PDB file of C-alpha atoms and ligand atoms in Angstrom:
ATOM      1  CA  MET A   1      -1.991  33.832  10.610  1.00 71.00           C
ATOM      2  CA  ALA A   2      -0.232  30.735   9.376  1.00 85.00           C
ATOM      3  CA  GLN A   3      -2.242  27.540   9.366  1.00 92.00           C
ATOM      4  CA  LYS A   4      -0.901  24.895  11.721  1.00 95.00           C
ATOM      5  CA  ILE A   5      -0.110  21.341  10.760  1.00 97.00           C
ATOM      6  CA  LEU A   6       0.734  18.565  13.168  1.00 98.00           C
ATOM      7  CA  ILE A   7       3.047  15.961  11.633  1.00 98.00           C
ATOM      8  CA  VAL A   8       2.720  12.588  13.366  1.00 98.00           C
ATOM      9  CA  GLU A   9       5.514  10.403  12.071  1.00 97.00           C
ATOM     10  CA  ASP A  10       8.106   8.238  13.827  1.00 96.00           C
ATOM     11  CA  GLU A  11      10.544   8.095  10.926  1.00 95.00           C
ATOM     12  CA  ALA A  12      12.656  11.157  11.686  1.00 96.00           C
ATOM     13  CA  ASN A  13      13.827  11.797   8.125  1.00 95.00           C
ATOM     14  CA  ILE A  14      10.281  11.765   6.722  1.00 95.00           C
ATOM     15  CA  ALA A  15       9.071  13.991   9.545  1.00 97.00           C
ATOM     16  CA  GLN A  16      11.939  16.443   8.967  1.00 97.00           C
ATOM     17  CA  LEU A  17      11.353  16.498   5.235  1.00 95.00           C
ATOM     18  CA  LEU A  18       7.650  17.308   5.703  1.00 96.00           C
ATOM     19  CA  HIS A  19       8.473  19.865   8.392  1.00 97.00           C
ATOM     20  CA  LEU A  20      10.983  21.750   6.200  1.00 96.00           C
ATOM     21  CA  TYR A  21       8.825  21.592   3.103  1.00 95.00           C
ATOM     22  CA  LEU A  22       5.615  22.725   4.780  1.00 96.00           C
ATOM     23  CA  GLU A  23       7.319  25.530   6.710  1.00 95.00           C
ATOM     24  CA  LYS A  24       8.778  26.758   3.431  1.00 93.00           C
ATOM     25  CA  GLU A  25       5.218  26.777   2.047  1.00 92.00           C
ATOM     26  CA  GLY A  26       4.124  29.031   4.890  1.00 92.00           C
ATOM     27  CA  TYR A  27       2.593  26.551   7.332  1.00 95.00           C
ATOM     28  CA  GLU A  28       3.510  26.345  10.995  1.00 96.00           C
ATOM     29  CA  THR A  29       4.341  22.755  11.927  1.00 97.00           C
ATOM     30  CA  GLN A  30       5.164  20.576  14.899  1.00 97.00           C
ATOM     31  CA  ILE A  31       6.330  16.976  14.919  1.00 98.00           C
ATOM     32  CA  ALA A  32       5.026  14.188  17.129  1.00 98.00           C
ATOM     33  CA  PRO A  33       7.255  11.076  16.946  1.00 97.00           C
ATOM     34  CA  ASP A  34       4.750   8.748  18.628  1.00 97.00           C
ATOM     35  CA  GLY A  35       1.029   8.359  19.256  1.00 97.00           C
ATOM     36  CA  GLY A  36       1.118   9.558  22.850  1.00 96.00           C
ATOM     37  CA  LYS A  37       2.940  12.736  21.949  1.00 97.00           C
ATOM     38  CA  ALA A  38       0.498  13.203  19.050  1.00 97.00           C
ATOM     39  CA  VAL A  39      -2.505  13.380  21.373  1.00 96.00           C
ATOM     40  CA  GLU A  40      -0.614  15.724  23.695  1.00 96.00           C
ATOM     41  CA  LEU A  41       0.393  18.072  20.877  1.00 96.00           C
ATOM     42  CA  PHE A  42      -3.046  17.886  19.296  1.00 96.00           C
ATOM     43  CA  ARG A  43      -4.376  19.526  22.459  1.00 93.00           C
ATOM     44  CA  SER A  44      -1.601  22.056  23.104  1.00 95.00           C
ATOM     45  CA  PHE A  45      -0.710  23.025  19.509  1.00 94.00           C
ATOM     46  CA  ALA A  46      -4.353  23.004  18.266  1.00 93.00           C
ATOM     47  CA  PRO A  47      -3.508  22.249  14.609  1.00 95.00           C
ATOM     48  CA  ASP A  48      -5.739  23.087  11.622  1.00 94.00           C
ATOM     49  CA  LEU A  49      -4.832  19.735  10.077  1.00 97.00           C
ATOM     50  CA  VAL A  50      -3.069  16.521  11.143  1.00 97.00           C
ATOM     51  CA  LEU A  51      -0.824  14.324   8.976  1.00 98.00           C
ATOM     52  CA  LEU A  52      -1.062  10.976  10.711  1.00 97.00           C
ATOM     53  CA  ASP A  53       1.131   7.936  10.144  1.00 95.00           C
ATOM     54  CA  VAL A  54      -0.538   4.575  10.844  1.00 92.00           C
ATOM     55  CA  MET A  55       2.371   2.556  12.286  1.00 90.00           C
ATOM     56  CA  LEU A  56       3.550   4.429  15.357  1.00 93.00           C
ATOM     57  CA  PRO A  57       5.129   3.608  18.716  1.00 93.00           C
ATOM     58  CA  VAL A  58       3.157   3.972  21.987  1.00 92.00           C
ATOM     59  CA  MET A  59      -0.264   4.303  20.294  1.00 93.00           C
ATOM     60  CA  ASP A  60      -1.000   3.575  16.631  1.00 92.00           C
ATOM     61  CA  GLY A  61      -2.532   5.976  14.134  1.00 93.00           C
ATOM     62  CA  TRP A  62      -6.026   4.493  14.458  1.00 91.00           C
ATOM     63  CA  SER A  63      -6.118   5.119  18.202  1.00 93.00           C
ATOM     64  CA  VAL A  64      -4.836   8.649  17.687  1.00 96.00           C
ATOM     65  CA  LEU A  65      -7.519   9.251  15.038  1.00 95.00           C
ATOM     66  CA  LYS A  66     -10.158   8.024  17.461  1.00 93.00           C
ATOM     67  CA  LYS A  67      -8.964  10.452  20.150  1.00 94.00           C
ATOM     68  CA  ILE A  68      -8.948  13.323  17.657  1.00 94.00           C
ATOM     69  CA  ARG A  69     -12.487  12.490  16.507  1.00 91.00           C
ATOM     70  CA  GLU A  70     -13.672  12.458  20.109  1.00 89.00           C
ATOM     71  CA  GLU A  71     -12.653  16.095  20.300  1.00 87.00           C
ATOM     72  CA  GLY A  72     -13.870  17.449  16.980  1.00 84.00           C
ATOM     73  CA  LYS A  73     -13.687  17.564  13.215  1.00 86.00           C
ATOM     74  CA  THR A  74     -10.086  18.690  12.678  1.00 91.00           C
ATOM     75  CA  PRO A  75      -9.098  17.351   9.239  1.00 93.00           C
ATOM     76  CA  VAL A  76      -6.825  14.306   9.290  1.00 94.00           C
ATOM     77  CA  ILE A  77      -4.812  12.876   6.398  1.00 94.00           C
ATOM     78  CA  MET A  78      -3.543   9.358   7.041  1.00 92.00           C
ATOM     79  CA  LEU A  79      -0.127   8.243   5.810  1.00 92.00           C
ATOM     80  CA  THR A  80      -0.466   4.581   4.887  1.00 86.00           C
ATOM     81  CA  ALA A  81       1.975   1.981   3.652  1.00 80.00           C
ATOM     82  CA  LYS A  82       1.952   0.982   0.016  1.00 69.00           C
ATOM     83  CA  GLY A  83      -0.639  -1.571  -1.018  1.00 67.00           C
ATOM     84  CA  GLU A  84      -2.590  -1.581   2.232  1.00 66.00           C
ATOM     85  CA  THR A  85      -6.038  -0.932   0.807  1.00 65.00           C
ATOM     86  CA  ASP A  86      -7.610  -2.099   4.058  1.00 73.00           C
ATOM     87  CA  ASP A  87      -5.882   0.789   5.785  1.00 69.00           C
ATOM     88  CA  LYS A  88      -7.516   3.249   3.426  1.00 69.00           C
ATOM     89  CA  ILE A  89     -10.975   1.858   4.032  1.00 72.00           C
ATOM     90  CA  THR A  90     -10.518   1.656   7.787  1.00 75.00           C
ATOM     91  CA  GLY A  91      -9.179   5.203   7.840  1.00 73.00           C
ATOM     92  CA  LEU A  92     -11.981   6.680   5.802  1.00 76.00           C
ATOM     93  CA  GLU A  93     -14.614   4.872   7.832  1.00 75.00           C
ATOM     94  CA  GLN A  94     -13.081   6.007  11.090  1.00 80.00           C
ATOM     95  CA  GLY A  95     -13.281   9.600   9.995  1.00 84.00           C
ATOM     96  CA  ALA A  96     -10.033  10.399   8.203  1.00 89.00           C
ATOM     97  CA  ASP A  97     -10.474  13.028   5.486  1.00 88.00           C
ATOM     98  CA  ASP A  98      -7.979  11.619   3.033  1.00 87.00           C
ATOM     99  CA  TYR A  99      -5.008   9.295   2.829  1.00 86.00           C
ATOM    100  CA  ILE A 100      -1.626   9.383   1.171  1.00 88.00           C
ATOM    101  CA  VAL A 101       0.258   6.235   0.239  1.00 87.00           C
ATOM    102  CA  LYS A 102       3.953   5.979   1.080  1.00 88.00           C
ATOM    103  CA  PRO A 103       6.353   6.591  -0.488  1.00 88.00           C
ATOM    104  CA  PHE A 104       4.976   9.977  -1.487  1.00 90.00           C
ATOM    105  CA  GLU A 105       6.214  13.138  -3.095  1.00 90.00           C
ATOM    106  CA  THR A 106       6.105  16.239  -0.927  1.00 90.00           C
ATOM    107  CA  LYS A 107       4.339  18.044  -3.770  1.00 89.00           C
ATOM    108  CA  GLU A 108       1.491  15.545  -3.554  1.00 89.00           C
ATOM    109  CA  VAL A 109       1.258  16.004   0.209  1.00 93.00           C
ATOM    110  CA  LEU A 110       0.981  19.764  -0.229  1.00 91.00           C
ATOM    111  CA  ALA A 111      -1.749  19.392  -2.871  1.00 88.00           C
ATOM    112  CA  ARG A 112      -3.752  17.087  -0.581  1.00 89.00           C
ATOM    113  CA  ILE A 113      -3.346  19.405   2.385  1.00 93.00           C
ATOM    114  CA  ARG A 114      -4.582  22.370   0.369  1.00 88.00           C
ATOM    115  CA  ALA A 115      -7.528  20.413  -1.023  1.00 85.00           C
ATOM    116  CA  VAL A 116      -8.605  19.154   2.394  1.00 87.00           C
ATOM    117  CA  LEU A 117      -8.270  22.585   4.015  1.00 86.00           C
ATOM    118  CA  ARG A 118     -10.185  24.251   1.176  1.00 79.00           C
ATOM    119  CA  ARG A 119     -12.915  21.648   1.449  1.00 78.00           C
ATOM    120  CA  THR A 120     -13.321  21.809   5.212  1.00 76.00           C
ATOM    121  CA  MET A 121     -13.271  25.614   5.211  1.00 71.00           C
ATOM    122  CA  GLY A 122     -15.732  25.668   2.301  1.00 62.00           C
ATOM    123  CA  GLU A 123     -18.143  23.496   4.231  1.00 59.00           C
ATOM    124  CA  GLU A 124     -18.242  26.012   7.049  1.00 54.00           C
ATOM    125  CA  GLU A 125     -18.700  28.983   4.737  1.00 53.00           C
ATOM    126  CA  ASN A 126     -21.418  27.353   2.671  1.00 53.00           C
ATOM    127  CA  ALA A 127     -23.500  26.081   5.581  1.00 53.00           C
ATOM    128  CA  GLY A 128     -27.111  26.635   4.568  1.00 56.00           C
ATOM    129  CA  GLY A 129     -27.047  26.987   0.769  1.00 68.00           C
ATOM    130  CA  LYS A 130     -27.172  23.585  -0.859  1.00 82.00           C
ATOM    131  CA  LYS A 131     -26.212  24.246  -4.426  1.00 85.00           C
ATOM    132  CA  LEU A 132     -23.047  23.084  -6.174  1.00 88.00           C
ATOM    133  CA  SER A 133     -21.933  24.292  -9.588  1.00 87.00           C
ATOM    134  CA  PHE A 134     -19.386  22.771 -11.931  1.00 90.00           C
ATOM    135  CA  ASP A 135     -18.793  22.973 -15.672  1.00 91.00           C
ATOM    136  CA  LYS A 136     -22.187  22.179 -17.319  1.00 93.00           C
ATOM    137  CA  LEU A 137     -23.502  20.817 -14.029  1.00 93.00           C
ATOM    138  CA  VAL A 138     -25.592  22.353 -11.251  1.00 92.00           C
ATOM    139  CA  ILE A 139     -26.719  20.218  -8.324  1.00 93.00           C
ATOM    140  CA  ASN A 140     -29.355  22.067  -6.371  1.00 89.00           C
ATOM    141  CA  LEU A 141     -30.415  20.250  -3.236  1.00 86.00           C
ATOM    142  CA  ASP A 142     -32.663  23.085  -2.057  1.00 81.00           C
ATOM    143  CA  ALA A 143     -34.891  22.741  -5.120  1.00 82.00           C
ATOM    144  CA  TYR A 144     -34.023  19.068  -5.735  1.00 86.00           C
ATOM    145  CA  GLU A 145     -33.002  19.942  -9.247  1.00 90.00           C
ATOM    146  CA  LEU A 146     -30.245  18.614 -11.466  1.00 94.00           C
ATOM    147  CA  MET A 147     -29.180  20.795 -14.387  1.00 93.00           C
ATOM    148  CA  VAL A 148     -26.960  19.129 -16.981  1.00 94.00           C
ATOM    149  CA  ASP A 149     -25.667  21.270 -19.810  1.00 91.00           C
ATOM    150  CA  GLY A 150     -28.446  23.799 -19.233  1.00 88.00           C
ATOM    151  CA  LYS A 151     -31.253  21.230 -19.175  1.00 91.00           C
ATOM    152  CA  ARG A 152     -33.222  20.034 -16.203  1.00 92.00           C
ATOM    153  CA  ILE A 153     -32.860  16.273 -15.775  1.00 93.00           C
ATOM    154  CA  ASP A 154     -35.429  14.340 -13.774  1.00 91.00           C
ATOM    155  CA  THR A 155     -33.560  12.610 -10.985  1.00 91.00           C
ATOM    156  CA  PRO A 156     -34.881  10.582  -8.046  1.00 91.00           C
ATOM    157  CA  PRO A 157     -34.124  12.238  -4.670  1.00 88.00           C
ATOM    158  CA  LYS A 158     -31.632   9.607  -3.488  1.00 90.00           C
ATOM    159  CA  GLU A 159     -29.636   9.834  -6.692  1.00 94.00           C
ATOM    160  CA  LEU A 160     -29.472  13.582  -6.339  1.00 94.00           C
ATOM    161  CA  GLU A 161     -28.478  13.337  -2.680  1.00 93.00           C
ATOM    162  CA  LEU A 162     -25.769  10.822  -3.521  1.00 95.00           C
ATOM    163  CA  LEU A 163     -24.353  13.031  -6.268  1.00 97.00           C
ATOM    164  CA  TYR A 164     -24.509  16.067  -4.015  1.00 95.00           C
ATOM    165  CA  HIS A 165     -22.725  14.192  -1.246  1.00 94.00           C
ATOM    166  CA  LEU A 166     -19.898  13.086  -3.537  1.00 96.00           C
ATOM    167  CA  ALA A 167     -19.590  16.448  -5.295  1.00 95.00           C
ATOM    168  CA  SER A 168     -19.560  18.428  -2.059  1.00 91.00           C
ATOM    169  CA  ALA A 169     -16.148  16.884  -1.364  1.00 91.00           C
ATOM    170  CA  PRO A 170     -14.445  16.793  -4.766  1.00 91.00           C
ATOM    171  CA  ASN A 171     -11.733  14.143  -5.161  1.00 91.00           C
ATOM    172  CA  ARG A 172     -12.480  12.622  -1.795  1.00 92.00           C
ATOM    173  CA  VAL A 173     -12.959   8.860  -1.899  1.00 93.00           C
ATOM    174  CA  PHE A 174     -16.018   7.482  -0.118  1.00 94.00           C
ATOM    175  CA  THR A 175     -16.491   3.802   0.646  1.00 93.00           C
ATOM    176  CA  ARG A 176     -19.841   2.224  -0.176  1.00 92.00           C
ATOM    177  CA  ASN A 177     -20.595   1.794   3.511  1.00 88.00           C
ATOM    178  CA  GLN A 178     -19.855   5.444   4.167  1.00 89.00           C
ATOM    179  CA  LEU A 179     -22.213   6.463   1.382  1.00 92.00           C
ATOM    180  CA  LEU A 180     -24.916   4.154   2.734  1.00 89.00           C
ATOM    181  CA  ASP A 181     -24.547   5.624   6.208  1.00 85.00           C
ATOM    182  CA  GLU A 182     -24.246   9.227   5.135  1.00 86.00           C
ATOM    183  CA  VAL A 183     -26.796   9.352   2.314  1.00 88.00           C
ATOM    184  CA  TRP A 184     -29.302   6.638   3.214  1.00 85.00           C
ATOM    185  CA  GLY A 185     -28.815   6.735   6.991  1.00 78.00           C
ATOM    186  CA  PHE A 186     -27.627   4.215   9.548  1.00 63.00           C
ATOM    187  CA  ASP A 187     -31.002   2.539   9.822  1.00 67.00           C
ATOM    188  CA  TYR A 188     -31.326   1.899   6.091  1.00 70.00           C
ATOM    189  CA  PHE A 189     -31.870  -1.756   5.381  1.00 71.00           C
ATOM    190  CA  GLY A 190     -29.864  -2.399   2.258  1.00 73.00           C
ATOM    191  CA  ASP A 191     -26.436  -3.305   1.039  1.00 79.00           C
ATOM    192  CA  SER A 192     -23.630  -1.733  -0.894  1.00 79.00           C
ATOM    193  CA  ARG A 193     -25.144  -2.800  -4.221  1.00 87.00           C
ATOM    194  CA  THR A 194     -27.718  -0.070  -3.653  1.00 89.00           C
ATOM    195  CA  VAL A 195     -24.888   2.432  -4.030  1.00 93.00           C
ATOM    196  CA  ASP A 196     -23.599   0.756  -7.208  1.00 94.00           C
ATOM    197  CA  VAL A 197     -27.037   0.865  -8.803  1.00 93.00           C
ATOM    198  CA  HIS A 198     -27.490   4.557  -8.053  1.00 94.00           C
ATOM    199  CA  ILE A 199     -24.010   5.370  -9.347  1.00 96.00           C
ATOM    200  CA  LYS A 200     -24.787   3.494 -12.542  1.00 96.00           C
ATOM    201  CA  ARG A 201     -27.962   5.521 -13.091  1.00 95.00           C
ATOM    202  CA  LEU A 202     -26.160   8.761 -12.383  1.00 97.00           C
ATOM    203  CA  ARG A 203     -23.457   7.842 -14.867  1.00 96.00           C
ATOM    204  CA  GLU A 204     -26.079   7.312 -17.551  1.00 95.00           C
ATOM    205  CA  LYS A 205     -27.160  10.912 -16.983  1.00 95.00           C
ATOM    206  CA  LEU A 206     -23.690  12.393 -16.682  1.00 96.00           C
ATOM    207  CA  GLU A 207     -21.472  10.412 -19.026  1.00 92.00           C
ATOM    208  CA  GLY A 208     -19.442  12.536 -21.421  1.00 91.00           C
ATOM    209  CA  VAL A 209     -21.002  15.847 -20.386  1.00 93.00           C
ATOM    210  CA  SER A 210     -17.773  17.537 -19.317  1.00 93.00           C
ATOM    211  CA  GLU A 211     -14.063  16.863 -19.171  1.00 92.00           C
ATOM    212  CA  ALA A 212     -13.768  18.904 -15.991  1.00 92.00           C
ATOM    213  CA  TRP A 213     -15.353  16.339 -13.680  1.00 95.00           C
ATOM    214  CA  SER A 214     -16.447  12.691 -13.556  1.00 95.00           C
ATOM    215  CA  LEU A 215     -17.861  10.030 -11.254  1.00 96.00           C
ATOM    216  CA  LYS A 216     -14.938   7.694 -10.698  1.00 95.00           C
ATOM    217  CA  THR A 217     -14.728   4.207  -9.284  1.00 95.00           C
ATOM    218  CA  VAL A 218     -11.727   3.777  -7.009  1.00 93.00           C
ATOM    219  CA  TRP A 219     -10.984   0.116  -7.325  1.00 90.00           C
ATOM    220  CA  GLY A 220     -11.282  -1.798  -4.078  1.00 87.00           C
ATOM    221  CA  VAL A 221     -12.273   1.310  -2.144  1.00 91.00           C
ATOM    222  CA  GLY A 222     -15.365   3.120  -3.420  1.00 94.00           C
ATOM    223  CA  TYR A 223     -16.327   6.193  -5.397  1.00 96.00           C
ATOM    224  CA  LYS A 224     -15.337   9.791  -5.846  1.00 96.00           C
ATOM    225  CA  PHE A 225     -16.462  12.848  -7.750  1.00 96.00           C
ATOM    226  CA  GLU A 226     -13.244  13.733  -9.522  1.00 94.00           C
ATOM    227  CA  VAL A 227     -12.568  17.296 -10.500  1.00 91.00           C
ATOM    228  CA  THR A 228      -9.582  17.713 -12.786  1.00 85.00           C
ATOM    229  CA  GLY A 229      -7.314  20.709 -12.913  1.00 59.00           C
ATOM    230  CA  SER A 230      -8.146  22.043  -9.463  1.00 45.00           C
TER     231      SER A 230
HETATM  232 CA1  LIG B   1       5.702   4.693  10.980  1.00 89.72          CA
END
């Protein structure tokens, strides 16, 4: 059965372009031209993923995202205007899975959609086993073990948890606050420098090990575990 994508976009030509392109790629799509219609279609169409523009009539993208998150974990990719870094951070912290900056190429949109769907499906399939493997890297959260190029590297638990968290969603950008909340917990009394320090220590262990992945800083936003060629 075709996967369903809800396109929330008030600019008709962009919406049409995405609709035609994604249908050609085998997805079933519907278009919501405003925020109100988006919430309506989210319920009746039950999409597997939502492409969500931020600036919308009736109800903006943030309000729509909030409604969607009240009902579940359906992946959402925000479409943000160029240069609005604040939008990216707000979106990620409010539970968006990724963002795409306009103007975009349809090819990029497709790649992001596939990555997000693969990731969210993978999470469901892998529930239970907490071991991630990449080229010359195994992060085992069951045994609290980090294997780098075949050797076991002593790693404090929080560092390992942080790396696991980033690597479990390859190429997804996390803000420092998200990482603090999700790895250290809401009640942790610390600031975002804690994250920077842990990333620095991880980098010392992981620098130059493989070309296939790296811990990247996304300027003005946060960090990601980048996997190339996937
Ligand atoms: Ca718009």
